[in-house]
Coordinates of C-alpha atoms in Angstrom, one line a residue:
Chain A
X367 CA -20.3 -56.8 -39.7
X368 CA -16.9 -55.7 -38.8
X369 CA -16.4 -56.3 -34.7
X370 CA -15.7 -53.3 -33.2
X371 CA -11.9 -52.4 -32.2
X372 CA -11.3 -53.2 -28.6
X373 CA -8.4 -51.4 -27.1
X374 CA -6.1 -53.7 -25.7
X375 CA -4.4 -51.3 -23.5
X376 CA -5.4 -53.1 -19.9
X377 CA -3.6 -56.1 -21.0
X378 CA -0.4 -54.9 -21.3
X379 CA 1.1 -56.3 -18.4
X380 CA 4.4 -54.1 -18.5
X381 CA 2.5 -50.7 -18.9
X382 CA 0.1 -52.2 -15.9
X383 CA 3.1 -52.4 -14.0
X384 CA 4.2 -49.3 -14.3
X385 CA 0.7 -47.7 -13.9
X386 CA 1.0 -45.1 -11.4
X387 CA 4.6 -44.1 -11.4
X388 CA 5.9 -41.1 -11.7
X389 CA 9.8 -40.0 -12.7
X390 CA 11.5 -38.3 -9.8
X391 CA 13.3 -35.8 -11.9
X392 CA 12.2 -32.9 -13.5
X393 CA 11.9 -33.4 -17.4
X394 CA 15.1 -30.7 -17.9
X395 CA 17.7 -29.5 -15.2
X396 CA 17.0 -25.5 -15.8
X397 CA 16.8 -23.0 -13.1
X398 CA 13.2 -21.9 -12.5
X399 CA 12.6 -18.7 -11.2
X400 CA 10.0 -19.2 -8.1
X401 CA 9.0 -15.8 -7.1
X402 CA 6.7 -17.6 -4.2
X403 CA 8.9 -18.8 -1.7
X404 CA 9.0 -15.7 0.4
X405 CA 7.6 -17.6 3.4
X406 CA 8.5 -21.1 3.9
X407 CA 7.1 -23.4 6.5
X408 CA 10.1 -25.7 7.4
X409 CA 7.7 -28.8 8.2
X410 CA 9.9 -31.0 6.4
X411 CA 12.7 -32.4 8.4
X412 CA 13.2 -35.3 9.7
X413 CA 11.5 -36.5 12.9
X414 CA 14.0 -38.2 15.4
X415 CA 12.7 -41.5 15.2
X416 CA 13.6 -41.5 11.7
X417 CA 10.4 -41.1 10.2
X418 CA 10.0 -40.5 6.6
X419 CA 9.9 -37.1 6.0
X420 CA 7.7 -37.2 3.3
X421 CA 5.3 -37.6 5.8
X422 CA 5.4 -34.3 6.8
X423 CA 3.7 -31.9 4.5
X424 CA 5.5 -28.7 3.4
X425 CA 3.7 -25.3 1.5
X426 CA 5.4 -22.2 -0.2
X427 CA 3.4 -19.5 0.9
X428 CA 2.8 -16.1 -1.2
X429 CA 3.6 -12.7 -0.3
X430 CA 1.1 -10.4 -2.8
X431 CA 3.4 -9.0 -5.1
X432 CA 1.9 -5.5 -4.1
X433 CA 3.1 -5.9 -0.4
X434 CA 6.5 -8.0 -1.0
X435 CA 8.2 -7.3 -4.3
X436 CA 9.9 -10.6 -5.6
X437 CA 12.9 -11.4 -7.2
X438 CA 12.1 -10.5 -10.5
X439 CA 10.3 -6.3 -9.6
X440 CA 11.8 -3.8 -10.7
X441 CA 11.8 -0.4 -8.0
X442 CA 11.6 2.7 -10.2
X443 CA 11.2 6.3 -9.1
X444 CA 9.7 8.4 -11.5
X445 CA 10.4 11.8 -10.8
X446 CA 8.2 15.0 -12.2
X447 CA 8.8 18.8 -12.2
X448 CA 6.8 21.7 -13.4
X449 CA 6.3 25.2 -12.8
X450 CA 3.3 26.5 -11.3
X451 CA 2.3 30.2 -12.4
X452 CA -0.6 30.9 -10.6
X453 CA -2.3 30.4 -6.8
X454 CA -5.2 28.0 -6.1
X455 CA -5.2 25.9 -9.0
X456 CA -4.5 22.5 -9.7
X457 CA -1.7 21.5 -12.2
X458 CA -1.3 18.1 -13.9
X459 CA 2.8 17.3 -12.8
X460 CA 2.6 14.0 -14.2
X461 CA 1.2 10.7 -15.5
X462 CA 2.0 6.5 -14.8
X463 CA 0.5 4.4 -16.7
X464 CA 1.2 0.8 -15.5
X465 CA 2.2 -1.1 -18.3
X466 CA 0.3 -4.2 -19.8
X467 CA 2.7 -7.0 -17.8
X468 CA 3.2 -5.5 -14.8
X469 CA 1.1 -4.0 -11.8
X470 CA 2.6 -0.6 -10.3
X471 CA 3.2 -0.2 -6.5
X472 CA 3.8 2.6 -4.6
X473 CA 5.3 3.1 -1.7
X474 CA 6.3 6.5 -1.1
X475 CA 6.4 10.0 -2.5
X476 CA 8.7 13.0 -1.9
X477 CA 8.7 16.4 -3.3
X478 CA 10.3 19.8 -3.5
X479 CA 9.6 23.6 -3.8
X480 CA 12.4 25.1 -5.8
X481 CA 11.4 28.5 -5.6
X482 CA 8.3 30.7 -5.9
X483 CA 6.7 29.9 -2.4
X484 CA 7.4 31.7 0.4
X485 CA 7.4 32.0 4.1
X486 CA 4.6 30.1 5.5
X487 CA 3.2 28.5 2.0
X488 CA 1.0 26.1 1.4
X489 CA 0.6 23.4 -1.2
X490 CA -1.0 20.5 -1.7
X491 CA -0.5 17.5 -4.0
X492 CA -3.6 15.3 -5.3
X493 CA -3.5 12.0 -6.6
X494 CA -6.2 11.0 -9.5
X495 CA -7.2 7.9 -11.0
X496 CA -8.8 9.8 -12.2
X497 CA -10.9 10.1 -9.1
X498 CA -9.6 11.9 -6.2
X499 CA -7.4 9.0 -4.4
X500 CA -5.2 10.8 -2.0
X501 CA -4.7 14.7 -1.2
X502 CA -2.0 16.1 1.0
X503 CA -0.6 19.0 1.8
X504 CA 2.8 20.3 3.3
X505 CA 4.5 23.6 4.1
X506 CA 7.4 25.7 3.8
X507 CA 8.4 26.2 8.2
X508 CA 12.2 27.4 7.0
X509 CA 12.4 29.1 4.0
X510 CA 16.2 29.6 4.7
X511 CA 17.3 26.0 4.4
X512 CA 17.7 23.3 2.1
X513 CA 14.6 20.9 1.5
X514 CA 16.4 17.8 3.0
X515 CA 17.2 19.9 5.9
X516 CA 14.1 21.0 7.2
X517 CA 12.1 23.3 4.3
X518 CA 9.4 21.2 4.7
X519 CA 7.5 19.1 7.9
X520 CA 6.2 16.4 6.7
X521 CA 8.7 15.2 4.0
X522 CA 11.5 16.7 1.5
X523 CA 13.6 15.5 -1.5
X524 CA 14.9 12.8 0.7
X525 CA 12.6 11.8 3.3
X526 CA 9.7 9.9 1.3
X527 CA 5.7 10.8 2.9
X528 CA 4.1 7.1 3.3
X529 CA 1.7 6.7 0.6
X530 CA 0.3 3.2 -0.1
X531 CA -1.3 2.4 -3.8
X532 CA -0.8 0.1 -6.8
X533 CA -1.7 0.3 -10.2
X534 CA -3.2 -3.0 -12.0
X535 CA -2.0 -2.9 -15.5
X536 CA -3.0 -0.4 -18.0
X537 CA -4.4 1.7 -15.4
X538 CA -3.2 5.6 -15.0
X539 CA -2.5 7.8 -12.0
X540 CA -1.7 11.1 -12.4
X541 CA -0.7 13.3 -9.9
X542 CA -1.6 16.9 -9.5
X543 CA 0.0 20.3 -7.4
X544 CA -1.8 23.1 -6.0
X545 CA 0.3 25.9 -4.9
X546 CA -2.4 27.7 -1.5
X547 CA -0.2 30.4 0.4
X548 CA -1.4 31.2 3.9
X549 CA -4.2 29.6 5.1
X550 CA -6.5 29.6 8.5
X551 CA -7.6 27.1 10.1
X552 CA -10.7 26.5 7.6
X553 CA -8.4 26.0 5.3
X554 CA -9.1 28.8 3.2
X555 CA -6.3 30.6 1.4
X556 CA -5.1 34.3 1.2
X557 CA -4.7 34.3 -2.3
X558 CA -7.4 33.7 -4.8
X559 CA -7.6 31.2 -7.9
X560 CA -5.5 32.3 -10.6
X561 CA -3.7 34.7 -8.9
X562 CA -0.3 35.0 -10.2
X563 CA 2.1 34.1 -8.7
X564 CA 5.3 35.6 -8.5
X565 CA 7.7 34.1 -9.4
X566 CA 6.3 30.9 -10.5
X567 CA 6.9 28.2 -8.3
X568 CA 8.2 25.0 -9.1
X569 CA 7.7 22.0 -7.8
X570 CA 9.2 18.9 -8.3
X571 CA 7.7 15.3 -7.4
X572 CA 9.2 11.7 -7.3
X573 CA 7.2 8.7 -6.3
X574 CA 9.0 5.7 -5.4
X575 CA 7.8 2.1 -5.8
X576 CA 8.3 -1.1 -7.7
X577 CA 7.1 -2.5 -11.1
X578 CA 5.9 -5.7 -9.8
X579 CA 5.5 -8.1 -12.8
X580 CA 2.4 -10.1 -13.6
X581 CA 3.8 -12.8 -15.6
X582 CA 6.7 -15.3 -14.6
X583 CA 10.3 -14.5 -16.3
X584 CA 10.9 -18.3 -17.0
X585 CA 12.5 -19.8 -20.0
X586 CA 10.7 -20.1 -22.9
X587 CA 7.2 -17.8 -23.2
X588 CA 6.2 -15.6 -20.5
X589 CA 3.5 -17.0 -18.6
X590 CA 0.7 -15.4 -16.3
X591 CA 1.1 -15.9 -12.7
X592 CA -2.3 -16.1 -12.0
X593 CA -1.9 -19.8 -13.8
X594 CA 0.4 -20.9 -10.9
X595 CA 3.5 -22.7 -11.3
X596 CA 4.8 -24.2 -14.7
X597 CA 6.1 -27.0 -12.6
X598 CA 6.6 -30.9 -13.4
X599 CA 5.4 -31.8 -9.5
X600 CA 1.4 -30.9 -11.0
X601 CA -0.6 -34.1 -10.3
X602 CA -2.4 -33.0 -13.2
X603 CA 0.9 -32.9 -15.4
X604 CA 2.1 -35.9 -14.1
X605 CA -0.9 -38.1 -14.8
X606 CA -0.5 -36.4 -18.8
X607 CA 2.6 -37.4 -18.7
X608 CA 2.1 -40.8 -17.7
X609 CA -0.5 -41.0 -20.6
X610 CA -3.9 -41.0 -18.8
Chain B
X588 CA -0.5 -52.7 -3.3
X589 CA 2.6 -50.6 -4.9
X590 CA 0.5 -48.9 -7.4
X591 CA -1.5 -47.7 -4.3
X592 CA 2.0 -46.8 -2.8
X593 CA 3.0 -44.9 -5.9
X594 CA 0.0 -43.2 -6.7
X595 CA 0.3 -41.7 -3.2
X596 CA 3.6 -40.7 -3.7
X597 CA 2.5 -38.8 -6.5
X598 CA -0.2 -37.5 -5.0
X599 CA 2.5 -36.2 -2.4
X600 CA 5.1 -34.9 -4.3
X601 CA 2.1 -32.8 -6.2
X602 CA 0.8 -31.6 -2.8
X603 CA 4.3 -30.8 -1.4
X604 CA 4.5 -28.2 -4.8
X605 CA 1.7 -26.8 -3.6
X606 CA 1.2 -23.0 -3.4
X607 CA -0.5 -21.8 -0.7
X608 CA -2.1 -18.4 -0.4
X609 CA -1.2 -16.8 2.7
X610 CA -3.8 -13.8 3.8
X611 CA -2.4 -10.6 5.1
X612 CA -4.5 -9.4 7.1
X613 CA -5.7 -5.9 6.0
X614 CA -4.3 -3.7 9.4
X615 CA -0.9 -5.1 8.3
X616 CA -0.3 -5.1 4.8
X617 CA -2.7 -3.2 2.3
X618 CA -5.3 -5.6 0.6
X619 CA -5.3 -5.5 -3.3
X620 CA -8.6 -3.4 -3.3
X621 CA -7.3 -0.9 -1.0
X622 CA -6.7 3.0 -1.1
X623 CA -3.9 4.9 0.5
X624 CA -4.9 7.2 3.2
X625 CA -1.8 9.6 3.8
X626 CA -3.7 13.0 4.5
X627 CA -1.5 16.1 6.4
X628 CA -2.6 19.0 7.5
X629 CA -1.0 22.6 8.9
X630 CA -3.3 25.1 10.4
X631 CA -3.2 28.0 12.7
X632 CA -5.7 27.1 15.7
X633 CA -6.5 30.7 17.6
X634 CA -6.7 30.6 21.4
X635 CA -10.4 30.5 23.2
X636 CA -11.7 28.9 20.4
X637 CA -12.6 25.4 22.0
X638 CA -12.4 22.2 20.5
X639 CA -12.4 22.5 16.8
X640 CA -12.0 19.8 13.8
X641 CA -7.8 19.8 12.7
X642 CA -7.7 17.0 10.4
X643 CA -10.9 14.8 9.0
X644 CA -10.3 11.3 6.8
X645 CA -13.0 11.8 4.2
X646 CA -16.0 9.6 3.9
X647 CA -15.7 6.8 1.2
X648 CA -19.0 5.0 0.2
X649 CA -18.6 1.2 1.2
X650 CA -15.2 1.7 2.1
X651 CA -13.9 1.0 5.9
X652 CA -10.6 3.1 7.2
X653 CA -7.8 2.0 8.7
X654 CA -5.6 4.6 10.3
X655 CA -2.1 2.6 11.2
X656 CA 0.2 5.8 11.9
X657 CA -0.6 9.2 13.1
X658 CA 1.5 12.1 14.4
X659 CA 0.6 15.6 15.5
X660 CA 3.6 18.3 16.1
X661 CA 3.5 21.5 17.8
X662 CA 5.6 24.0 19.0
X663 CA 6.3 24.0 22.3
X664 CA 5.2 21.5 24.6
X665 CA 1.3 21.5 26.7
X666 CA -0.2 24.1 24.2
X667 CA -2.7 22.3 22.8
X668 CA -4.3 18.9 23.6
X669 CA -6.1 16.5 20.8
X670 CA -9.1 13.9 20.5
X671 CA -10.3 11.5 17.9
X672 CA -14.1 11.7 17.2
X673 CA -15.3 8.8 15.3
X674 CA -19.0 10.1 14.0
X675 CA -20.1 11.8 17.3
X676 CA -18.2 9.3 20.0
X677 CA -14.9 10.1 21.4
X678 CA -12.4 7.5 20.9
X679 CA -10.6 8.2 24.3
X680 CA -12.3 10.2 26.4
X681 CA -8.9 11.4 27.7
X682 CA -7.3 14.2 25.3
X683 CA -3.9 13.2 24.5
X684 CA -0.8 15.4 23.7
X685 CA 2.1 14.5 21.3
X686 CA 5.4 15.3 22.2
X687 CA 6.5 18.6 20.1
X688 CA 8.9 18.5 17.0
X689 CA 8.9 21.7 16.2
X690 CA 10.3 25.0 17.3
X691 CA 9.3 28.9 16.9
X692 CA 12.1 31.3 15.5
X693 CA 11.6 35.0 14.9
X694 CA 10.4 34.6 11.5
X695 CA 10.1 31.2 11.2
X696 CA 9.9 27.3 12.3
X697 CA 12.6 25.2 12.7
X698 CA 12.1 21.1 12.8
X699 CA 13.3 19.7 15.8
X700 CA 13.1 15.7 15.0
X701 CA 12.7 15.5 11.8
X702 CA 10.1 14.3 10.3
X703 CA 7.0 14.9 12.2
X704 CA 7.2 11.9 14.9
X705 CA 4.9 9.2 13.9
X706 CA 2.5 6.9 16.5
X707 CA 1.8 3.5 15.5
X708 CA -2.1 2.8 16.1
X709 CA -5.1 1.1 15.2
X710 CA -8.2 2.5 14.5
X711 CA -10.8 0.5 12.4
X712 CA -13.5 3.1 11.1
X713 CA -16.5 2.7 8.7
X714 CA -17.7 4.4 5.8
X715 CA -20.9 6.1 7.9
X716 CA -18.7 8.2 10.4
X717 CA -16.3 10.5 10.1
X718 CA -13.2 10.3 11.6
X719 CA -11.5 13.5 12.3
X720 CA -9.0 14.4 15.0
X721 CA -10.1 17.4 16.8
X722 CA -7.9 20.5 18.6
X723 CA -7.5 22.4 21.5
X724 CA -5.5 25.5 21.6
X725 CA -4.9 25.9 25.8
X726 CA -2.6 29.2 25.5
X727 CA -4.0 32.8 24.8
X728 CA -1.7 32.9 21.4
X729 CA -2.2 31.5 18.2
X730 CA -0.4 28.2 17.9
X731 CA 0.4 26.6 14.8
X732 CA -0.2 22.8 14.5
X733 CA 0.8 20.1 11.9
X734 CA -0.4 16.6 11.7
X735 CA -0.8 13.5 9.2
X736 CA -2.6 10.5 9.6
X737 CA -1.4 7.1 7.3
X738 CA -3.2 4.5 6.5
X739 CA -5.6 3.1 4.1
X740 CA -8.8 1.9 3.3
X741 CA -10.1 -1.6 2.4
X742 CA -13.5 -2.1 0.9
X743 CA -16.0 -3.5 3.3
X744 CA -18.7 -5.9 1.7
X745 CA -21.6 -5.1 3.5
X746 CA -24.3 -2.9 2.9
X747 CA -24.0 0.6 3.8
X748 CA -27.0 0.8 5.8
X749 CA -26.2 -1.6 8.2
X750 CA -23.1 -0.8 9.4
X751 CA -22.4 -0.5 13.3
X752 CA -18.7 0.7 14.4
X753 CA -18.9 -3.1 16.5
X754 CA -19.2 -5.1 13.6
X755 CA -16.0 -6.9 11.9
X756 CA -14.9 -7.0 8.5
X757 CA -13.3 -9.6 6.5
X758 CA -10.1 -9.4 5.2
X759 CA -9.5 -9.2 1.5
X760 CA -7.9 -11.0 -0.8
X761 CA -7.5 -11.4 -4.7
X762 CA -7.8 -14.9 -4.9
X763 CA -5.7 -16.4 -7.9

């Protein structure tokens, strides 16, 4: 019977020595990208008795990427414009569809009447994912005026209207315009739907945001955040690398 | 003994790398789940007509509110007072006013500071009540009024029927 193959791994007395030990320095001297460090808690100086200060404990904190937008987002502002013929109906003015490597954040929106409305006007913009997400509604106080210069109370072509959303990839939102006219206080309008209206208004939308992206623009093949950092200090990495 | 020493350095150098997850809390920063509230409204309130509901934040199933910024305009100063209702309790029994942005012209409004002024609050709301600011008109004209409320909502984990306007709500992360 052939004796069964013993691994004589425990008696080497050099690799026993070494056992444990890990090299300081990373494997290669590349810049890594750490889109993480947005709040640091600077526990790691030195005491003033000279302790070590690798007895203190240190942490990268993270800042969701749909609150802070790291180093590597991208802010976009995707502007719409349509024409709107008639009252009291809804109009499609435009589409995002977040794209498959990267989660869409808005921040703001701000719009424009360029003509049609009038005096007093209503309209509303809706925001559909496709279900009703957000509906709001502004007016023309000063049809005399430029929009950045008062046309409008609660925002104009360059004062954004708050507006707080993201997109996880692949998702849509589309964003709709409703031109009302007069209302009362019910909210119901003076004109009925499909009215015409003339002339037709148009409208023109911009959201702004950022494009924040889910996977980690490091060297070599993107890689999803959500698998944390592709870093050498991984106890896990370390012990593979020491051959255990 | 050094093998003990070095293993713990290891063990250190992976825990120093470690990454964290802070929580926001949700009445600072929107969770991941969240919805944007950002709701404005511009309506002619009549005089003599009492208090009557201005601007309501529509009721989401299993979903709890979060106003953070509100702002009301009018025209002229003391001509109409406001009230939060949260389901049938008034939030302050004291009606406040807001300090007015905008001005009457012959035939039309002019903004005064630009955009409509905005108060920072807090109000924490669930999904059973409706939350609607309400208006009083105190002249004898009709007075236009314009107001927006920003926020959001953050789903709340509990079950619908047992939600009191006392009880807290976790905050809401999406955990990596």
């Amino acid at each position: 019977m052939v004796p069964a193959e013993v691994s004589r791994r425990d008696d080497d007395i050099d690799r026993q020595y070494w056992r444990g030990w890990v090299p300081e320095a990373p494997r290669q001297g590349h810049y890594q990208a750490e889109d993480d460090q947005l709040l640091m808690i600077p526990t790691n100086q030195m005491e003033e008795n000279g302790a070590n200060p690798q007895n203190h404990a240190w942490a990268v904190g993270t800042c969701p990427m749909w609150n802070c937008p790291n180093f590597w987002a991208d802010p976009f502002e995707y502007r719409f414009e349509r024409c709107v013929p008639t009252w009291e109906q809804e109009y499609l003015m435009g589409t995002i569809v977040a794209p498959e490597m990267s989660m869409v954040v808005v921040k703001s929106v701000s719009y424009e009447v360029i003509s049609g409305l009038g005096q007093y006007d209503l309209f509303e913009f809706s925001m559909k994912d496709p279900i009703l997400k957000d509906q709001w509604e502004d007016m023309i106080i000063d049809i005399g005026v430029p929009a950045s210069d008062g046309k409008y109370v609660f925002a104009s072509d360059v004062k954004p209207l708050p507006l707080e959303y993201h997109l996880d990839r692949n998702n849509r939102l589309s964003f709709f315009v409703k031109a009302r006219g007069i209302v009362d206080l019910a909210g119901n309008s003076n004109h009925f739907p499909g009215e015409i209206l003339n002339p037709n208004a148009n409208f023109r939308l911009s959201v702004q945001g950022w494009l924040a992206p889910l996977r980690k623009n490091v060297d070599g093949a993107p890689r999803p955040t959500d698998l944390g950092n592709m870093e050498f200090a991984n106890l896990d990495e370390a012990l593979y690398l020491e051959g255990r | 003994m050094i093998q003990e020493a070095l293993l713990a350095g290891a063990a250190q150098r992976a825990a120093k790398n470690l990454v964290i997850p802070v929580r926001m809390p949700s009445y600072t920063d929107i969770p991941f789940w969240g919805d944007p509230v950002t709701i404005t409204r511009a309506r002619p309130v009549d005089p003599g007509g009492g208090w009557v509901d201005f601007l309501e934040v529509p009721v989401r199933n299993l979903n709890a509110r979060v106003i953070y910024r509100y702002g009301i305009t009018t025209e002229t100063a003391n001509v109409a007072e406001f009230r939060w209702i949260l389901g049938n309790t008034l939030l302050s029994v004291a009606p406040f006013t807001m300090t007015p942005g905008i001005e009457r012209h012959l035939d039309r409004f002019v903004v005064h500071p630009y955009p409509v002024n905005l108060r920072d609050t807090f109000i924490f709301a669930k999904s059973k009540y409706r939350l609607r600011i309400q208006v009083r008109n105190l002249t004898i004209a009709q007075q236009y009024v314009w107001g927006i409320v920003y926020g959001w909502y953050y789903p709340s984990l509990e079950s619908p029927n047992e939600i009191t306007p006392q009880e807290g709500i976790d905050d809401t992360v999406r955990d990596f």
